Coordinates of C-alpha atoms in Angstrom, one line a residue:
L1 CA 23.9 11.7 9.3
F2 CA 22.8 12.7 5.9
N3 CA 20.2 9.9 5.9
F4 CA 19.2 10.6 9.5
V5 CA 18.3 14.2 8.8
Y6 CA 16.5 13.1 5.6
E7 CA 14.4 10.7 7.5
K8 CA 13.5 13.3 10.1
D9 CA 12.6 15.7 7.2
S10 CA 10.5 13.2 5.3
R11 CA 8.4 12.8 8.6
R12 CA 8.1 16.4 9.7
G13 CA 8.9 18.4 6.3
F14 CA 11.0 21.2 8.0
L15 CA 13.3 21.6 5.0
P16 CA 12.6 23.2 1.5
S17 CA 11.1 21.0 -1.1
G18 CA 13.8 19.6 -3.5
I19 CA 16.8 20.3 -1.3
W20 CA 17.8 16.7 -1.5
Y21 CA 18.0 16.4 -5.2
C22 CA 21.3 16.4 -7.1
E23 CA 20.7 17.7 -10.5
D24 CA 24.1 16.6 -11.9
L25 CA 23.4 13.1 -11.0
V26 CA 19.9 13.0 -12.1
G27 CA 21.0 14.2 -15.5
K28 CA 23.2 11.2 -15.9
L29 CA 20.5 8.7 -15.2
I30 CA 19.0 7.3 -18.3
V31 CA 16.2 4.9 -17.8
V32 CA 15.3 2.5 -20.6
P33 CA 12.0 3.3 -22.0
N34 CA 9.0 0.7 -21.4
G35 CA 8.5 0.5 -25.2
N36 CA 12.1 -1.0 -25.7
N37 CA 10.9 -4.1 -24.0
L38 CA 14.2 -4.9 -22.6
A39 CA 14.3 -8.3 -21.0
L40 CA 17.0 -8.7 -18.4
T41 CA 19.2 -11.8 -18.3
S42 CA 19.9 -11.8 -14.5
D43 CA 17.6 -12.9 -11.9
D44 CA 19.6 -11.1 -9.3
P45 CA 17.8 -7.7 -8.5
E46 CA 21.3 -5.8 -8.1
E47 CA 22.7 -7.3 -11.3
A48 CA 19.5 -6.3 -12.9
M49 CA 20.0 -2.7 -12.1
V50 CA 23.5 -2.8 -13.4
E51 CA 22.2 -4.4 -16.7
L52 CA 19.5 -1.9 -16.9
F53 CA 21.7 1.2 -16.3
G54 CA 24.9 -0.1 -17.9
N55 CA 27.0 1.2 -14.8
S56 CA 27.6 -0.4 -11.5
N57 CA 28.4 2.9 -9.9
I58 CA 24.7 3.6 -9.6
L59 CA 24.1 0.8 -7.0
P60 CA 25.7 2.8 -4.1
V61 CA 23.6 5.8 -4.9
L62 CA 20.3 3.9 -5.2
A63 CA 20.9 1.7 -2.1
N64 CA 22.4 4.4 0.3
I65 CA 21.5 8.0 -0.7
F66 CA 18.6 7.4 -3.1
Q67 CA 17.0 10.8 -1.9
V68 CA 19.3 12.7 -4.2
I69 CA 17.1 11.4 -7.1
P70 CA 13.5 12.8 -7.4
F71 CA 10.9 10.4 -6.0
L72 CA 9.0 10.2 -9.3
Q73 CA 12.2 9.1 -11.3
R74 CA 12.8 6.5 -8.8
V75 CA 9.3 5.3 -9.4
S76 CA 10.0 5.2 -12.9
I77 CA 13.1 3.1 -12.3
F78 CA 11.0 0.7 -10.2
R79 CA 8.4 0.4 -12.9
Q80 CA 11.2 -0.3 -15.4
L81 CA 12.8 -3.0 -13.3
I82 CA 9.4 -4.5 -13.1
E83 CA 8.5 -4.3 -16.7
S84 CA 11.9 -5.8 -17.7
N85 CA 11.4 -8.6 -15.2
R86 CA 7.9 -9.4 -16.8
S87 CA 9.4 -9.2 -20.2
K88 CA 11.9 -12.0 -19.1
L89 CA 8.9 -14.0 -17.7
M90 CA 7.1 -13.9 -21.0
S91 CA 10.2 -14.5 -23.4
G92 CA 10.3 -18.1 -24.8
L93 CA 6.8 -19.1 -23.6
V94 CA 3.2 -18.0 -24.5
W95 CA 2.1 -15.9 -21.7
E96 CA -1.4 -17.6 -21.6
T97 CA 0.4 -20.8 -20.6
K98 CA 1.8 -19.2 -17.4
S99 CA -1.6 -17.8 -16.4
T100 CA -3.6 -19.0 -13.3
N101 CA -7.4 -19.2 -13.4
I102 CA -9.2 -18.8 -10.1
R103 CA -12.8 -18.7 -9.1
V104 CA -13.6 -16.7 -6.0
R105 CA -16.8 -16.1 -4.0
R106 CA -17.1 -12.2 -3.3
N107 CA -18.2 -12.9 0.4
Q108 CA -15.4 -15.4 0.9
I109 CA -12.7 -13.6 -1.2
F110 CA -9.8 -14.2 1.4
E111 CA -10.5 -17.9 1.9
D112 CA -11.1 -18.7 -1.8
S113 CA -8.1 -16.7 -2.9
F114 CA -6.0 -18.2 -0.1
E115 CA -6.9 -21.8 -1.3
S116 CA -6.3 -21.0 -5.0
L117 CA -3.1 -18.8 -4.8
G118 CA -1.6 -19.5 -1.2
Q119 CA 1.1 -21.9 -2.6
L120 CA 2.2 -20.0 -5.7
S121 CA 4.9 -17.8 -4.2
S122 CA 6.9 -16.2 -6.9
S123 CA 4.6 -17.6 -9.6
L124 CA 2.1 -14.9 -8.5
R125 CA 4.0 -12.6 -10.9
N126 CA 2.4 -14.3 -13.8
K127 CA -1.0 -13.6 -15.1
I128 CA -4.0 -14.3 -12.9
K129 CA -7.5 -14.7 -14.5
V130 CA -10.2 -14.1 -12.0
T131 CA -13.7 -15.1 -12.2
F132 CA -16.1 -13.8 -9.6
V133 CA -19.0 -15.5 -8.1
N134 CA -22.0 -13.5 -6.7
E135 CA -23.9 -14.3 -3.4
H136 CA -26.3 -16.5 -5.4
G137 CA -23.5 -18.6 -6.7
I138 CA -23.7 -17.2 -10.3
E139 CA -20.5 -16.3 -12.1
E140 CA -20.2 -12.9 -12.9
A141 CA -19.4 -11.5 -16.5
G142 CA -16.0 -9.8 -16.5
I143 CA -14.0 -7.8 -18.9
D144 CA -10.5 -9.3 -19.3
G145 CA -7.8 -6.9 -19.9
G146 CA -6.5 -5.8 -16.4
G147 CA -9.9 -4.4 -15.0
V148 CA -11.1 -7.7 -13.2
L149 CA -7.7 -8.2 -11.7
K150 CA -7.6 -4.6 -10.4
E151 CA -11.0 -5.2 -8.8
F152 CA -9.8 -8.5 -7.4
I153 CA -6.7 -7.0 -5.9
D154 CA -8.6 -4.0 -4.5
A155 CA -11.2 -6.1 -2.8
L156 CA -8.8 -8.8 -1.6
T157 CA -6.3 -6.2 0.1
K158 CA -9.3 -4.4 1.8
R159 CA -10.3 -7.8 3.2
T160 CA -6.8 -9.1 4.0
F161 CA -5.8 -6.0 6.0
D162 CA -9.2 -5.4 7.6
P163 CA -8.6 -5.6 11.5
K164 CA -11.6 -7.8 11.5
L165 CA -10.0 -10.6 10.0
G166 CA -7.5 -10.6 12.7
L167 CA -4.1 -10.6 10.9
F168 CA -3.6 -6.7 11.5
R169 CA -4.3 -4.3 14.1
S170 CA -5.0 -0.5 13.7
T171 CA -3.3 2.4 15.5
E172 CA -5.3 5.4 16.9
D173 CA -4.6 7.0 13.4
H174 CA -6.1 4.1 11.6
L175 CA -2.7 2.7 10.5
L176 CA -2.1 -0.9 10.3
Y177 CA 0.6 -3.3 11.8
P178 CA 0.7 -7.0 12.4
A179 CA -1.3 -8.7 15.2
A180 CA 0.4 -10.7 17.8
N181 CA -0.3 -13.6 20.1
F182 CA -2.2 -16.2 18.0
G183 CA -1.6 -19.0 20.5
D184 CA -2.2 -22.2 19.2
S185 CA -3.3 -21.0 15.7
L186 CA 0.1 -19.4 15.2
Q187 CA 0.9 -21.7 12.2
W188 CA -2.5 -21.2 10.8
A189 CA -1.8 -17.5 10.9
L190 CA 1.7 -17.5 9.5
K191 CA 0.7 -19.2 6.3
R192 CA -1.8 -16.3 5.9
F193 CA 0.7 -13.6 6.7
E194 CA 2.9 -15.0 3.9
F195 CA 0.1 -14.8 1.5
A196 CA -0.8 -11.3 2.7
G197 CA 2.7 -10.2 1.8
A198 CA 2.5 -11.9 -1.6
I199 CA -0.7 -10.1 -2.3
L200 CA 0.8 -6.8 -1.3
G201 CA 3.6 -7.4 -3.5
K202 CA 1.4 -8.5 -6.4
A203 CA -0.4 -5.2 -6.2
L204 CA 3.0 -3.4 -6.2
Y205 CA 4.1 -5.5 -9.0
E206 CA 1.1 -4.7 -11.2
G207 CA 1.0 -1.1 -10.3
I208 CA -2.4 -1.3 -8.6
L209 CA -2.9 1.2 -5.9
V210 CA -4.6 -0.1 -2.8
E211 CA -6.3 1.5 0.2
P212 CA -4.7 0.0 3.2
Q213 CA -2.5 2.6 5.1
F214 CA 0.4 1.1 7.3
S215 CA 2.1 2.1 10.2
P216 CA 5.5 3.5 9.7
A217 CA 6.8 1.0 12.2
F218 CA 5.7 -1.8 9.8
L219 CA 7.0 0.0 6.8
N220 CA 10.4 0.1 8.4
V221 CA 10.2 -3.7 8.4
L222 CA 9.3 -3.8 4.7
L223 CA 12.5 -1.7 4.1
G224 CA 14.6 -4.2 6.1
R225 CA 15.1 -1.9 9.1
E226 CA 14.9 -2.5 12.7
N227 CA 12.6 -0.2 14.7
K228 CA 14.1 2.0 17.5
F229 CA 12.6 3.2 20.9
G230 CA 11.1 6.4 19.2
D231 CA 9.1 4.3 16.8
L232 CA 6.9 2.8 19.5
F233 CA 5.0 6.0 19.6
L234 CA 3.8 5.1 16.0
I235 CA 1.9 2.0 17.2
D236 CA 1.2 2.6 20.9
S237 CA 1.5 6.3 21.9
E238 CA 0.4 5.7 25.4
L239 CA 2.8 2.9 26.1
H240 CA 5.6 5.2 24.5
R241 CA 4.7 8.0 27.0
N242 CA 4.6 5.7 30.0
L243 CA 8.0 4.3 29.2
T244 CA 9.4 7.8 28.6
K245 CA 7.8 9.0 31.9
L246 CA 9.4 6.0 33.7
K247 CA 12.9 7.1 32.9
S248 CA 12.3 10.3 34.8
L249 CA 11.0 8.8 38.0
A250 CA 13.0 8.8 41.3
E251 CA 14.7 5.5 42.3
D252 CA 12.1 4.8 45.1
E253 CA 9.3 5.3 42.8
I254 CA 10.7 2.9 40.1
E255 CA 11.4 0.2 42.9
A256 CA 7.9 0.6 44.1
L257 CA 6.5 -0.6 40.7
L258 CA 8.3 -3.9 41.3
L259 CA 9.1 -4.2 37.7
T260 CA 11.6 -7.0 36.2
F261 CA 13.2 -7.6 32.9
S262 CA 10.3 -9.6 31.7
I263 CA 6.8 -9.2 30.1
T264 CA 3.6 -10.7 30.8
V265 CA 1.5 -11.3 27.7
P266 CA -2.0 -10.2 28.5
E267 CA -3.9 -12.5 26.2
T268 CA -2.2 -15.8 27.6
G269 CA -0.7 -14.8 30.8
E270 CA 2.8 -16.1 29.5
V271 CA 6.0 -14.4 31.0
V272 CA 8.6 -13.6 28.5
D273 CA 12.1 -12.7 29.6
M274 CA 13.7 -9.8 27.7
V275 CA 17.2 -11.1 28.9
R276 CA 18.1 -14.5 29.9
G277 CA 16.5 -14.9 33.5
G278 CA 14.9 -11.5 33.3
R279 CA 12.2 -12.1 35.6
E280 CA 14.8 -12.4 38.3
F281 CA 16.4 -9.0 37.7
D282 CA 14.7 -6.0 39.2
V283 CA 14.4 -2.6 37.4
N284 CA 16.1 0.2 39.2
K285 CA 17.2 3.8 38.5
R286 CA 20.7 2.4 37.2
N287 CA 19.1 0.1 34.5
V288 CA 15.7 1.7 33.8
H289 CA 16.9 3.2 30.4
L290 CA 18.1 -0.5 29.3
Y291 CA 14.6 -1.7 30.4
T292 CA 12.7 0.8 28.4
K293 CA 14.9 0.1 25.4
L294 CA 14.4 -3.7 25.5
F295 CA 10.6 -3.3 26.3
A296 CA 10.2 -1.2 23.1
H297 CA 12.5 -3.6 21.1
Y298 CA 10.3 -6.4 22.2
R299 CA 7.0 -4.8 21.2
L300 CA 8.5 -3.5 17.9
N301 CA 10.7 -6.3 16.8
I302 CA 10.3 -9.5 18.6
E303 CA 6.5 -9.8 19.6
T304 CA 5.5 -10.0 15.9
L305 CA 8.8 -11.4 14.5
R306 CA 7.4 -14.6 13.2
Q307 CA 4.5 -12.9 11.5
T308 CA 6.6 -10.3 9.8
K309 CA 9.1 -12.9 8.7
A310 CA 6.3 -14.8 7.0
F311 CA 4.8 -11.6 5.5
L312 CA 8.4 -10.7 4.1
K313 CA 8.8 -14.1 2.7
G314 CA 5.8 -13.6 0.6
F315 CA 6.2 -10.2 -0.1
R316 CA 9.9 -10.5 -1.2
C317 CA 9.1 -13.4 -3.6
I318 CA 7.4 -10.7 -5.8
V319 CA 9.3 -7.5 -5.0
P320 CA 13.0 -7.9 -4.0
L321 CA 14.3 -5.8 -1.1
S322 CA 16.9 -4.1 -3.3
W323 CA 14.2 -2.6 -5.4
L324 CA 12.3 -1.3 -2.3
R325 CA 15.5 0.5 -1.0
L326 CA 15.0 3.0 -3.8
F327 CA 12.4 4.5 -1.3
G328 CA 12.2 6.0 2.0
L329 CA 9.5 5.4 4.7
S330 CA 6.8 7.9 3.7
E331 CA 7.6 7.3 0.1
L332 CA 6.9 3.5 0.3
Q333 CA 3.4 4.2 1.5
R334 CA 3.0 6.5 -1.4
L335 CA 4.2 3.7 -3.7
V336 CA 1.7 1.3 -2.2
G337 CA -1.3 3.6 -2.0
G338 CA -0.6 6.7 -4.2
D339 CA -0.6 10.4 -3.4
E340 CA -2.7 12.2 -0.8
K341 CA -2.0 15.6 -2.1
G342 CA -5.2 16.0 -4.1
I343 CA -6.2 15.1 -7.7
D344 CA -4.6 16.8 -10.8
L345 CA -8.0 17.3 -12.6
S346 CA -6.2 18.9 -15.8
D347 CA -4.1 15.6 -16.0
L348 CA -7.2 13.4 -15.6
K349 CA -9.0 15.5 -18.3
R350 CA -6.2 14.9 -20.7
H351 CA -6.3 11.2 -20.2
T352 CA -10.0 10.5 -20.0
L353 CA -11.7 8.6 -22.8
Y354 CA -15.3 8.9 -23.8
G355 CA -17.8 6.4 -25.1
G356 CA -21.4 5.8 -25.9
G357 CA -21.6 8.9 -28.0
Y358 CA -20.0 11.3 -25.5
H359 CA -17.4 13.9 -26.8
P360 CA -15.3 16.4 -24.7
S361 CA -17.1 19.3 -26.5
Q362 CA -20.6 18.3 -25.4
P363 CA -22.3 20.4 -22.5
I364 CA -22.7 17.3 -20.3
I365 CA -19.0 16.6 -20.3
Q366 CA -18.1 20.3 -19.8
W367 CA -20.6 20.4 -16.9
L368 CA -18.8 17.4 -15.4
W369 CA -15.4 19.0 -15.3
E370 CA -16.8 22.2 -14.0
V371 CA -18.6 20.3 -11.2
L372 CA -15.3 18.5 -10.4
E373 CA -13.5 21.7 -10.2
G374 CA -16.0 23.0 -7.7
F375 CA -15.4 20.0 -5.5
N376 CA -13.0 20.4 -2.5
V377 CA -10.0 18.1 -2.3
D378 CA -11.9 15.6 -0.2
E379 CA -14.8 15.5 -2.5
Q380 CA -12.5 15.0 -5.5
A381 CA -10.9 12.1 -3.8
Q382 CA -14.3 10.6 -3.1
F383 CA -15.2 10.9 -6.7
L384 CA -12.1 9.2 -7.9
K385 CA -12.8 6.4 -5.5
F386 CA -16.3 6.1 -6.5
V387 CA -15.0 5.6 -10.1
T388 CA -11.7 3.7 -9.6
S389 CA -12.1 2.2 -6.1
C390 CA -9.0 4.2 -5.0
S391 CA -9.1 7.7 -3.6
R392 CA -5.6 8.6 -4.7
Q393 CA -4.3 9.1 -8.2
P394 CA -1.4 7.3 -9.9
L395 CA 2.0 8.2 -8.8
L396 CA 3.2 8.9 -12.4
G397 CA -0.1 10.4 -13.5
F398 CA -3.4 9.3 -15.0
K399 CA -1.5 8.4 -18.1
H400 CA -0.5 5.4 -16.2
L401 CA -4.0 4.3 -14.9
N402 CA -4.9 0.9 -16.2
P403 CA -7.5 0.6 -17.7
P404 CA -7.8 4.3 -18.7
F405 CA -10.4 6.6 -16.9
C406 CA -13.5 6.5 -19.1
V407 CA -16.8 8.4 -19.1
N408 CA -19.6 6.5 -21.0
K409 CA -23.0 7.6 -22.0
V410 CA -25.9 5.6 -20.5
P411 CA -29.9 5.9 -20.7
S412 CA -31.2 8.4 -18.2
G413 CA -34.3 6.2 -17.3
E414 CA -37.9 6.7 -18.0
R415 CA -38.3 9.7 -15.7
G416 CA -34.8 11.0 -16.4
D417 CA -33.7 10.5 -12.9
K418 CA -31.3 7.6 -13.1
L419 CA -28.1 8.0 -11.1
P420 CA -24.6 7.9 -12.4
S421 CA -22.8 4.5 -11.6
S422 CA -19.5 3.1 -12.0
S423 CA -17.6 0.0 -12.9
T424 CA -14.6 0.3 -10.7
C425 CA -12.8 -2.7 -12.4
V426 CA -12.4 -0.8 -15.6
N427 CA -12.3 2.7 -14.2
L428 CA -15.6 3.5 -16.0
L429 CA -18.1 6.3 -15.0
K430 CA -21.6 5.6 -16.3
L431 CA -23.2 9.1 -16.8
P432 CA -26.6 9.8 -18.1
N433 CA -27.2 12.8 -20.2
Y434 CA -28.6 15.3 -17.8
G435 CA -30.4 18.5 -18.9
S436 CA -28.4 21.0 -16.6
K437 CA -25.4 21.2 -14.5
K438 CA -27.4 21.6 -11.4
V439 CA -29.0 18.2 -11.8
L440 CA -25.6 16.6 -12.8
R441 CA -24.0 17.9 -9.5
E442 CA -27.0 16.6 -7.4
K443 CA -27.1 13.3 -9.1
L444 CA -23.4 12.7 -9.0
W445 CA -23.1 14.0 -5.4
Y446 CA -25.9 11.6 -4.2
A447 CA -24.2 8.6 -6.0
M448 CA -20.9 9.3 -4.5
T449 CA -22.0 9.7 -0.8
A450 CA -24.6 7.0 -1.0
G451 CA -22.2 4.5 -2.0
A452 CA -23.8 3.9 -5.3
G453 CA -21.9 1.6 -7.6
F454 CA -22.9 -0.8 -10.4
E455 CA -26.3 0.3 -12.0
L456 CA -27.6 2.0 -8.9
T457 CA -30.9 3.9 -9.8

């Protein structure tokens, strides 16, 4: 009941913020700082947690009533488990010897990445060195140190989860869930679903926020949960309404529909029985509730079962399920894509670096922050996406943005009208030294809204 109410509250927010936290318990949780470089000796995720905290009593709390610990503290625990695992991978061997070098064409990023990385499974935890090839077949210069990997993961996840690729579909709210009915190409698709899971796991492992937003029904699967009838609304609201209405029909109205305990797959015409011999059993008033329950179960849990199993196989090679059970449904999306509550500009300002001759005391920099403060929440998110490729800030603050946010001075052009540009792979804003705040705002706004990027003038 405790967890049931929590799940309802996490979706609808009807209880006061912080009501779930247990301060006494929180005070007893000591997370080992990243600087300690603790290398865990156990490969088992639960044993690793015991080793990390020095107390096995923490496991039932984290596994069953995680909400009593504040979300950001659980994010810190999650990151610590990853850093400890990374330390173990690095111990005893030179990190460079475990790296994988790949060469990908930007316009074929999914295909090239799948060919190079599709068989690596848990080895994707190791370092990946990426070289991009542009549309002319020329290798691009990149800055090693996390930036190119970030750009690679960002671009690859956008392509992988793009409904146009065909692996995922989108709800009315533009939330993603696995596509079904691949017919004869199912085996082809399953290998790519496994790769998609590994890539999302790699993004989580590296702490790289990505843009795709997932349906809660699919997030349930990632958390090892089975979807229920009410979750059908999350991927097909019209079907949910029709099934709900069906339960309230009179007996003669139900019988007139000539329904059986079977489903016809629209794409192939195949008839699938929801129970053994289901096409021979008519739906009536006495069994209509069972029918709607089985229909929803098929759509949510059975129709894409092989796809989700393949996805989870790849995903859990990188991020074990026990680590994910630190989080609830809505929290998992925040972990993947960051917060949507707006940008903490004061935090961004504290952790911004300056280059090319810029200094925070200069008028151009002061104008920049004043312009950003004048933006509304959506405009601030658009600015952050322009510079970092992600519209949401890191969960633990900009201190954890890697590489750090930086504003660099660049020439303003012969006529002084060059636009700001960005290098999203290194979170770099390239800002000319404009003569007024008005010009700065106009140029920045145009660059953001025009989709300006690398060296647009």
